[in-house]
PDB file of C-alpha atoms in Angstrom:
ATOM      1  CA  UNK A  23      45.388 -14.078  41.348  1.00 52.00           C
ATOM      2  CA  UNK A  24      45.690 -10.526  39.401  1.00 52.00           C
ATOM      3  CA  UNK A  25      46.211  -7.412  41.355  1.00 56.00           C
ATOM      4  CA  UNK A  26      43.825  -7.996  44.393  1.00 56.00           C
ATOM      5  CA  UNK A  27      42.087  -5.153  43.619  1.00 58.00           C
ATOM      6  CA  UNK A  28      37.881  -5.031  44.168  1.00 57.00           C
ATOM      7  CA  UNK A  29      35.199  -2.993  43.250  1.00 56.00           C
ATOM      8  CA  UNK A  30      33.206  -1.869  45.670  1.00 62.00           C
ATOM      9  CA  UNK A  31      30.492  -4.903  44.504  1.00 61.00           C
ATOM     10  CA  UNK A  32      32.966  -7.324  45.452  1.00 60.00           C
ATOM     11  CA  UNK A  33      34.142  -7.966  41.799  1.00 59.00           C
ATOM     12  CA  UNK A  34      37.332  -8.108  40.231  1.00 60.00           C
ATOM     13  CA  UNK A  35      38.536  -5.302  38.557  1.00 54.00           C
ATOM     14  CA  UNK A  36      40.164  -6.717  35.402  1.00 55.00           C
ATOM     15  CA  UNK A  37      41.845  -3.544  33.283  1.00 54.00           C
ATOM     16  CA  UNK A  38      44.329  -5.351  31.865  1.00 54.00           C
ATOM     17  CA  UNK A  39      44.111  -5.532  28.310  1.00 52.00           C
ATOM     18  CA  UNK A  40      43.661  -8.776  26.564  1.00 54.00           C
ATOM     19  CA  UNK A  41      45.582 -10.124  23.436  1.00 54.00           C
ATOM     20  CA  UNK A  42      47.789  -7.966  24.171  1.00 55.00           C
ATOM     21  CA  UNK A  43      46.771  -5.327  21.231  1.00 59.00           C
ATOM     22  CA  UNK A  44      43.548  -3.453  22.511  1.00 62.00           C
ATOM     23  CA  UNK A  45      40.463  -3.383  21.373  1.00 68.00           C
ATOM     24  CA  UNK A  46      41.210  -1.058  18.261  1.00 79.00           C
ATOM     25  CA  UNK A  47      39.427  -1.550  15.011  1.00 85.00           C
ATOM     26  CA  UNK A  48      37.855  -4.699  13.599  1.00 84.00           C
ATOM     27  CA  UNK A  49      39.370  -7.926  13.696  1.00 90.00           C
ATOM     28  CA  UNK A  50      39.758  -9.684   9.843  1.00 91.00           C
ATOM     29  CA  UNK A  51      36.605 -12.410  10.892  1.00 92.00           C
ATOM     30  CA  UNK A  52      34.030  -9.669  11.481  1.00 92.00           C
ATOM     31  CA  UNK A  53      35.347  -7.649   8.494  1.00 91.00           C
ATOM     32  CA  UNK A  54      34.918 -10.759   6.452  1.00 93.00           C
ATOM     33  CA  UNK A  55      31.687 -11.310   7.947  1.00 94.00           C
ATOM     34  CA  UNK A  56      30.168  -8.125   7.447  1.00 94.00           C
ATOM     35  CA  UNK A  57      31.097  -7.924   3.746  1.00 94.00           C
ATOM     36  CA  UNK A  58      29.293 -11.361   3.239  1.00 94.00           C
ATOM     37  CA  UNK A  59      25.873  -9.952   5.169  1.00 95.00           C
ATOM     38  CA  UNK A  60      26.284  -6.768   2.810  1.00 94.00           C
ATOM     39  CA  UNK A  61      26.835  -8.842  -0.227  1.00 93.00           C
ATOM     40  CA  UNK A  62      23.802 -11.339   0.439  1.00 93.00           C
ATOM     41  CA  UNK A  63      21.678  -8.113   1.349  1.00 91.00           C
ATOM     42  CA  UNK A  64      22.701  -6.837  -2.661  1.00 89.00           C
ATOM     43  CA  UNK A  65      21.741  -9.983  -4.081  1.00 86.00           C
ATOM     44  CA  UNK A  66      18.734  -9.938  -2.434  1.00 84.00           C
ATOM     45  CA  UNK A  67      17.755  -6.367  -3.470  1.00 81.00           C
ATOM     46  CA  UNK A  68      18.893  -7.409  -7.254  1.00 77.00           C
ATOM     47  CA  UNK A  69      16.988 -10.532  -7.353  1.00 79.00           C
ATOM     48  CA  UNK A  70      13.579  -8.826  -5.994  1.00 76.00           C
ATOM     49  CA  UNK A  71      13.729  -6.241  -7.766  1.00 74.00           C
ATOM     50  CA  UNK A  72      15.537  -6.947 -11.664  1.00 71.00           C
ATOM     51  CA  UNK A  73      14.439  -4.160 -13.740  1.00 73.00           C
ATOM     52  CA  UNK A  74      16.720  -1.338 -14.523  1.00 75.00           C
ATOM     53  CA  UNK A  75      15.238   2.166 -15.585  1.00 74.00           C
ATOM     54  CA  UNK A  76      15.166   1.518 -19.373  1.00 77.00           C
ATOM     55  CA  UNK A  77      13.315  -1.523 -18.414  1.00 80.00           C
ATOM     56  CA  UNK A  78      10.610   0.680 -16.749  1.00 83.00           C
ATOM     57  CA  UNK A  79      10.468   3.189 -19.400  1.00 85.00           C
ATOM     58  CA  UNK A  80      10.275   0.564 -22.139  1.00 86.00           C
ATOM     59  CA  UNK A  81       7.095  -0.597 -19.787  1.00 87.00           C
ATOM     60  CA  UNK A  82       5.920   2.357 -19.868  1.00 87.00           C
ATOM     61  CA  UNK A  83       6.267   3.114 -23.710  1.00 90.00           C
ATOM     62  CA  UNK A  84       4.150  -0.382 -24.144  1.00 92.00           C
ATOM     63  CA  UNK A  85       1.512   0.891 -21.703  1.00 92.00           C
ATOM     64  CA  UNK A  86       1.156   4.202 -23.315  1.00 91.00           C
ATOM     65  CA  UNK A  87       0.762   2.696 -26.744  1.00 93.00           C
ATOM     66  CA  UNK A  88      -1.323   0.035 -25.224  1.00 94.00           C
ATOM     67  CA  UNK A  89      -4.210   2.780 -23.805  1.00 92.00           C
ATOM     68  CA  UNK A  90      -3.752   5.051 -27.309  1.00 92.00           C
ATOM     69  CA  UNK A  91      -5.059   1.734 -29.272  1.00 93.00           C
ATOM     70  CA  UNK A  92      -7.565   1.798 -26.663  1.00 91.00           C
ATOM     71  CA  UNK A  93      -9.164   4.390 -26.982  1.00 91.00           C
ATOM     72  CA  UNK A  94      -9.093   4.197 -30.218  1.00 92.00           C
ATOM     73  CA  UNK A  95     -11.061   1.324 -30.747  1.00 92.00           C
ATOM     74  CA  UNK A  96     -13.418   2.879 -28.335  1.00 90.00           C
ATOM     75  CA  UNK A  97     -13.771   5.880 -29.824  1.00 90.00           C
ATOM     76  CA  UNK A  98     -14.791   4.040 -33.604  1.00 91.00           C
ATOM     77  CA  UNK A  99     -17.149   1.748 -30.994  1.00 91.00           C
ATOM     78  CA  UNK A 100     -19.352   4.219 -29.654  1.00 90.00           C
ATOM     79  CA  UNK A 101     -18.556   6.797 -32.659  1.00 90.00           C
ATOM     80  CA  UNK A 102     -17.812   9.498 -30.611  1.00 89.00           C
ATOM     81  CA  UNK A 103     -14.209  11.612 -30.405  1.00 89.00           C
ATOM     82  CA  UNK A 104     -12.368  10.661 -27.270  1.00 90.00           C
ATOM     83  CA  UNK A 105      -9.779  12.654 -25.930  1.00 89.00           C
ATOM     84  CA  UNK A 106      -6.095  11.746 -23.924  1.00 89.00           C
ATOM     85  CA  UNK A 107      -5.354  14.987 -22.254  1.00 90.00           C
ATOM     86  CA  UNK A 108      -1.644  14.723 -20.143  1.00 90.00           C
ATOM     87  CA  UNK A 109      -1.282  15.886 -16.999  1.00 90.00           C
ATOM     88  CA  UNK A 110       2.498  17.343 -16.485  1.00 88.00           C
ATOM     89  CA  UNK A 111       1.985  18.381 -12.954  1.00 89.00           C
ATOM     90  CA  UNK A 112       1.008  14.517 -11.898  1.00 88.00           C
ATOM     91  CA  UNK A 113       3.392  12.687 -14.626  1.00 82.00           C
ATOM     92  CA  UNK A 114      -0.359  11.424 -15.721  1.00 88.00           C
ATOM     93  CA  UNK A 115      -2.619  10.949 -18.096  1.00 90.00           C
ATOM     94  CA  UNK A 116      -6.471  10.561 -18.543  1.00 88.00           C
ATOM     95  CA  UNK A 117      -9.175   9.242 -21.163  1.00 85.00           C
ATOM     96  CA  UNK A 118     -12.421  11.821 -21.854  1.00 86.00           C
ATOM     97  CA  UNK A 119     -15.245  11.969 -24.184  1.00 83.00           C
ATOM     98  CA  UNK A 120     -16.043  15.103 -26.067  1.00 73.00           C
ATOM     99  CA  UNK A 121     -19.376  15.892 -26.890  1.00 67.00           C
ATOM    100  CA  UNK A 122     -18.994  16.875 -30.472  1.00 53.00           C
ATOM    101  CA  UNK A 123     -21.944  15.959 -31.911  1.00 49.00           C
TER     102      UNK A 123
END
């Protein structure tokens, strides 16, 4: 059987190639395969996470007009000027009384 040759374990060594072809590239199954894992990995992402960026920055547009009605309904509550000052350097935005008497 084969060439008789042993490793020095006592182990065949086997270097002939097998399939005649080598072991170059991808066979078509794994290919297949790893294009299914990559697609089901896509779908996941899409279906966790649906919103595009217009979707966001229509969210945001609500939430902005949301806290403006806010505060002022607070401000003709407690009859006193309230202020929405915008912070560029933190993308932000934050709610303060004045004390204009």
């Amino acid at each position: 059987m084969g060439d008789g040759r042993r490793e020095k374990n006592g182990m065949r060594n086997n270097n002939k190639k097998r399939g005649g072809r080598g072991s170059r590239g991808f066979t078509s199954v794994e290919l297949v395969v790893v294009i299914v894992v990559m697609g089901l990995l896509v779908g996941a992402i899409m279906v966790k996470n649906p919103f595009s960026v217009s979707d966001y920055s229509s969210l945001a547009a609500t939430q902005l007009v949301a806290d403006i009605q806010y505060v002022q309904m607070r401000a003709m509550g407690i009859r006193k000027a309230q202020t929405i000052a915008f912070q560029l350097n933190t993308n932000g935005y934050g709610i303060y009384s004045d004390n204009v008497a």
